[in-house]
Amino acid sequence: MVQTFTPSPTHLSPSAVTKTILVAQGQPLQVQLWKLVLESQRHSVLLTSPHMDLLEVAATRPLDLMVVDMTTGLFNPYAFCRDCHNQLPNTPVVLTHHPRRHIEPAERRWAIYQGAAEVIPGLAEASDILDSLDRIYKAAKWSLPIDTDALYTVLEQMGLMPGDPSSVASPTPPPQPTIQALTTPPQPVKLEDPTEAKPSAPQTKYRLMYRGRPVN
């Protein structure tokens, strides 16, 4: 689908083409964020519930990309990627995990082996949104430039700007008191002052006796 618009002279080329992206997320906040971020780049966003048969929904219209939450527990994300790879080989699937969760390299390799284009955390920090968008473009093999002005405008409207300490997900729990490490140098033991020692009981003296008489 091609739309005409006035691109930013710095970030968008006149030949930029918008994409149609299916977004299936389990958390309402993630739905809103992905919609705003992708629409800021003038893409067409199709929202659907993870409760739906995503493969059936994807087959109803041509799609350029799917951004699917793999943490809902409503379907097997790896089986879904395999089915999409077999039935919709030209539609890349980007799996999203919990925000702020580190994706292990082995986990990423397995997902890509099963047919996913990429695995990334959900949107959490405003400063990470640009990186998430860049990773999606690379996974989809799009050579489109990112309109950072439009992206930052959307973040500003939401009250979030890259570098702000605030986040769009649940706040980080306060740090817990640190337990003293076992490597802490041992504390010196206070020795008793000999002058303060209690007097000991008098020692009993024994004498050598012979037939009841002491031997000198």
Tab-separated table of C-alpha atoms in Angstrom:
chain	number	residue	atom	x	y	z
A	1	MET	CA	0.000	0.000	0.000
A	2	VAL	CA	1.478	3.318	-1.109
A	3	GLN	CA	0.541	6.597	0.536
A	4	THR	CA	1.627	10.072	-0.451
A	5	PHE	CA	2.946	12.341	2.264
A	6	THR	CA	5.448	15.089	2.781
A	7	PRO	CA	8.591	13.489	4.165
A	8	SER	CA	11.055	15.111	6.504
A	9	PRO	CA	13.876	16.452	4.328
A	10	THR	CA	16.446	15.059	6.770
A	11	HIS	CA	15.166	11.600	7.602
A	12	LEU	CA	12.805	10.381	4.889
A	13	SER	CA	13.375	9.959	1.190
A	14	PRO	CA	10.665	10.890	-1.322
A	15	SER	CA	10.437	7.253	-2.412
A	16	ALA	CA	9.661	5.937	1.093
A	17	VAL	CA	6.844	3.389	1.041
A	18	THR	CA	4.714	2.593	4.066
A	19	LYS	CA	4.209	-0.990	5.224
A	20	THR	CA	1.254	-2.926	6.560
A	21	ILE	CA	2.050	-4.422	9.949
A	22	LEU	CA	0.004	-6.831	12.055
A	23	VAL	CA	0.417	-6.209	15.790
A	24	ALA	CA	-0.745	-8.859	18.281
A	25	GLN	CA	0.157	-7.992	21.873
A	26	GLY	CA	-1.183	-9.298	25.161
A	27	GLN	CA	-0.778	-6.098	27.206
A	28	PRO	CA	-2.911	-3.025	26.343
A	29	LEU	CA	0.034	-0.718	26.987
A	30	GLN	CA	2.177	-2.622	24.502
A	31	VAL	CA	-0.631	-2.434	21.933
A	32	GLN	CA	-0.814	1.345	22.327
A	33	LEU	CA	2.935	1.848	22.185
A	34	TRP	CA	3.527	-0.277	19.114
A	35	LYS	CA	0.609	1.380	17.336
A	36	LEU	CA	1.879	4.907	18.048
A	37	VAL	CA	5.505	4.091	17.240
A	38	LEU	CA	4.747	2.369	13.949
A	39	GLU	CA	2.157	4.903	12.873
A	40	SER	CA	4.671	7.675	13.552
A	41	GLN	CA	6.579	6.177	10.622
A	42	ARG	CA	3.416	6.329	8.508
A	43	HIS	CA	2.923	2.557	8.480
A	44	SER	CA	-0.517	0.990	8.416
A	45	VAL	CA	-1.076	-0.921	11.663
A	46	LEU	CA	-3.572	-3.777	11.913
A	47	LEU	CA	-4.368	-4.620	15.529
A	48	THR	CA	-5.617	-8.047	16.506
A	49	SER	CA	-6.015	-10.041	19.704
A	50	PRO	CA	-3.646	-12.925	20.506
A	51	HIS	CA	-6.800	-14.950	21.203
A	52	MET	CA	-7.489	-15.001	17.473
A	53	ASP	CA	-6.081	-17.518	15.013
A	54	LEU	CA	-3.183	-15.287	13.979
A	55	LEU	CA	-2.296	-17.318	10.929
A	56	GLU	CA	-5.877	-17.097	9.692
A	57	VAL	CA	-5.953	-13.351	10.351
A	58	ALA	CA	-2.647	-12.886	8.542
A	59	ALA	CA	-3.966	-14.730	5.516
A	60	THR	CA	-6.910	-12.347	5.093
A	61	ARG	CA	-4.805	-9.521	3.663
A	62	PRO	CA	-1.260	-8.902	2.421
A	63	LEU	CA	1.111	-8.071	5.256
A	64	ASP	CA	4.678	-6.809	5.298
A	65	LEU	CA	5.430	-7.740	8.912
A	66	MET	CA	3.947	-9.243	12.086
A	67	VAL	CA	4.916	-8.137	15.612
A	68	VAL	CA	3.651	-10.872	17.929
A	69	ASP	CA	3.805	-11.230	21.707
A	70	MET	CA	5.239	-14.677	22.516
A	71	THR	CA	4.453	-14.518	26.272
A	72	THR	CA	0.655	-14.772	26.237
A	73	GLY	CA	0.563	-18.559	26.653
A	74	LEU	CA	-2.322	-18.685	24.173
A	75	PHE	CA	-0.337	-20.387	21.410
A	76	ASN	CA	3.022	-21.924	20.668
A	77	PRO	CA	5.102	-19.072	19.192
A	78	TYR	CA	7.631	-21.422	17.604
A	79	ALA	CA	4.954	-23.511	15.903
A	80	PHE	CA	3.361	-20.272	14.738
A	81	CYS	CA	6.656	-19.127	13.207
A	82	ARG	CA	7.089	-22.480	11.474
A	83	ASP	CA	3.576	-22.275	10.010
A	84	CYS	CA	4.099	-18.688	8.862
A	85	HIS	CA	7.425	-19.592	7.298
A	86	ASN	CA	5.741	-22.404	5.354
A	87	GLN	CA	2.506	-20.644	4.393
A	88	LEU	CA	3.519	-16.965	4.342
A	89	PRO	CA	7.244	-17.053	3.545
A	90	ASN	CA	7.326	-13.386	2.533
A	91	THR	CA	5.890	-12.116	5.819
A	92	PRO	CA	8.543	-11.875	8.534
A	93	VAL	CA	7.541	-12.413	12.150
A	94	VAL	CA	9.166	-10.487	14.996
A	95	LEU	CA	8.520	-12.062	18.396
A	96	THR	CA	8.415	-9.795	21.447
A	97	HIS	CA	9.129	-10.885	25.014
A	98	HIS	CA	8.575	-9.202	28.361
A	99	PRO	CA	9.899	-5.628	28.585
A	100	ARG	CA	13.418	-5.325	29.984
A	101	ARG	CA	13.977	-9.080	29.679
A	102	HIS	CA	17.347	-10.035	28.260
A	103	ILE	CA	17.041	-12.383	25.298
A	104	GLU	CA	19.595	-15.166	25.557
A	105	PRO	CA	21.581	-15.806	22.345
A	106	ALA	CA	20.598	-19.493	22.334
A	107	GLU	CA	16.925	-18.539	22.680
A	108	ARG	CA	17.211	-16.098	19.780
A	109	ARG	CA	18.982	-18.638	17.561
A	110	TRP	CA	16.312	-21.251	18.254
A	111	ALA	CA	13.479	-18.844	17.434
A	112	ILE	CA	15.143	-17.823	14.178
A	113	TYR	CA	15.727	-21.492	13.363
A	114	GLN	CA	11.983	-22.043	13.827
A	115	GLY	CA	11.168	-19.247	11.377
A	116	ALA	CA	11.154	-15.990	13.358
A	117	ALA	CA	12.892	-12.979	11.858
A	118	GLU	CA	13.930	-11.618	15.263
A	119	VAL	CA	13.213	-11.786	19.005
A	120	ILE	CA	13.255	-8.544	21.004
A	121	PRO	CA	11.999	-7.339	24.396
A	122	GLY	CA	8.727	-5.446	24.552
A	123	LEU	CA	8.815	-1.660	24.614
A	124	ALA	CA	9.893	-0.429	28.046
A	125	GLU	CA	12.335	2.485	28.184
A	126	ALA	CA	11.674	5.426	25.907
A	127	SER	CA	15.371	5.581	25.072
A	128	ASP	CA	15.182	1.987	23.741
A	129	ILE	CA	12.279	2.508	21.365
A	130	LEU	CA	14.453	3.828	18.545
A	131	ASP	CA	16.716	0.791	18.872
A	132	SER	CA	13.685	-1.547	18.834
A	133	LEU	CA	12.404	0.093	15.665
A	134	ASP	CA	15.822	-0.177	14.055
A	135	ARG	CA	16.032	-3.890	14.911
A	136	ILE	CA	12.615	-4.482	13.362
A	137	TYR	CA	13.648	-2.745	10.149
A	138	LYS	CA	16.798	-4.858	9.943
A	139	ALA	CA	14.880	-8.064	10.655
A	140	ALA	CA	12.385	-7.229	7.904
A	141	LYS	CA	15.268	-6.220	5.596
A	142	TRP	CA	13.787	-2.790	5.009
A	143	SER	CA	16.062	-0.074	3.735
A	144	LEU	CA	13.635	2.601	4.883
A	145	PRO	CA	15.005	5.494	6.938
A	146	ILE	CA	13.501	6.152	10.353
A	147	ASP	CA	11.811	9.497	10.839
A	148	THR	CA	13.302	10.304	14.235
A	149	ASP	CA	11.591	13.711	14.356
A	150	ALA	CA	8.168	12.083	14.101
A	151	LEU	CA	9.145	9.387	16.596
A	152	TYR	CA	10.364	11.887	19.187
A	153	THR	CA	7.235	13.966	18.667
A	154	VAL	CA	5.090	10.961	19.563
A	155	LEU	CA	7.223	10.253	22.630
A	156	GLU	CA	6.962	13.877	23.694
A	157	GLN	CA	3.180	13.784	23.352
A	158	MET	CA	3.186	10.750	25.629
A	159	GLY	CA	5.323	12.591	28.153
A	160	LEU	CA	8.335	10.419	27.346
A	161	MET	CA	11.552	11.491	25.756
A	162	PRO	CA	14.709	9.430	25.207
A	163	GLY	CA	16.987	9.832	28.189
A	164	ASP	CA	14.172	10.519	30.648
A	165	PRO	CA	14.393	8.485	33.840
A	166	SER	CA	10.697	7.649	33.543
A	167	SER	CA	9.622	4.453	31.811
A	168	VAL	CA	6.505	3.217	30.108
A	169	ALA	CA	6.344	-0.068	31.983
A	170	SER	CA	5.988	-0.940	35.609
A	171	PRO	CA	8.588	0.798	37.768
A	172	THR	CA	11.680	-1.045	38.814
A	173	PRO	CA	11.351	-2.412	42.368
A	174	PRO	CA	13.370	-0.466	44.933
A	175	PRO	CA	16.750	-1.957	45.740
A	176	GLN	CA	16.753	-4.437	48.574
A	177	PRO	CA	19.164	-4.142	51.499
A	178	THR	CA	22.442	-5.782	50.650
A	179	ILE	CA	23.464	-8.735	52.757
A	180	GLN	CA	27.005	-8.414	54.062
A	181	ALA	CA	29.316	-10.405	51.875
A	182	LEU	CA	31.085	-13.399	53.279
A	183	THR	CA	34.371	-11.896	52.166
A	184	THR	CA	34.121	-9.078	54.709
A	185	PRO	CA	37.369	-8.994	56.707
A	186	PRO	CA	36.871	-10.563	60.115
A	187	GLN	CA	36.492	-8.128	62.956
A	188	PRO	CA	39.240	-8.190	65.633
A	189	VAL	CA	38.278	-10.104	68.737
A	190	LYS	CA	38.645	-8.112	71.944
A	191	LEU	CA	40.904	-9.897	74.353
A	192	GLU	CA	40.217	-9.720	78.035
A	193	ASP	CA	42.425	-7.420	80.037
A	194	PRO	CA	44.557	-9.571	82.316
A	195	THR	CA	43.996	-7.025	85.068
A	196	GLU	CA	40.249	-7.566	84.751
A	197	ALA	CA	40.446	-11.341	85.021
A	198	LYS	CA	38.682	-12.835	88.004
A	199	PRO	CA	40.971	-14.235	90.704
A	200	SER	CA	41.246	-17.959	90.433
A	201	ALA	CA	40.601	-20.287	93.381
A	202	PRO	CA	43.679	-20.940	95.576
A	203	GLN	CA	45.588	-24.007	94.544
A	204	THR	CA	45.671	-26.914	97.025
A	205	LYS	CA	49.186	-27.840	98.226
A	206	TYR	CA	50.084	-31.477	98.646
A	207	ARG	CA	52.858	-32.770	100.999
A	208	LEU	CA	54.571	-36.120	101.056
A	209	MET	CA	53.575	-38.069	104.198
A	210	TYR	CA	55.174	-41.177	105.787
A	211	ARG	CA	53.231	-43.047	108.508
A	212	GLY	CA	51.171	-39.991	109.222
A	213	ARG	CA	54.126	-37.666	109.481
A	214	PRO	CA	55.186	-35.107	106.865
A	215	VAL	CA	58.442	-35.707	105.105
A	216	ASN	CA	60.614	-32.614	104.870
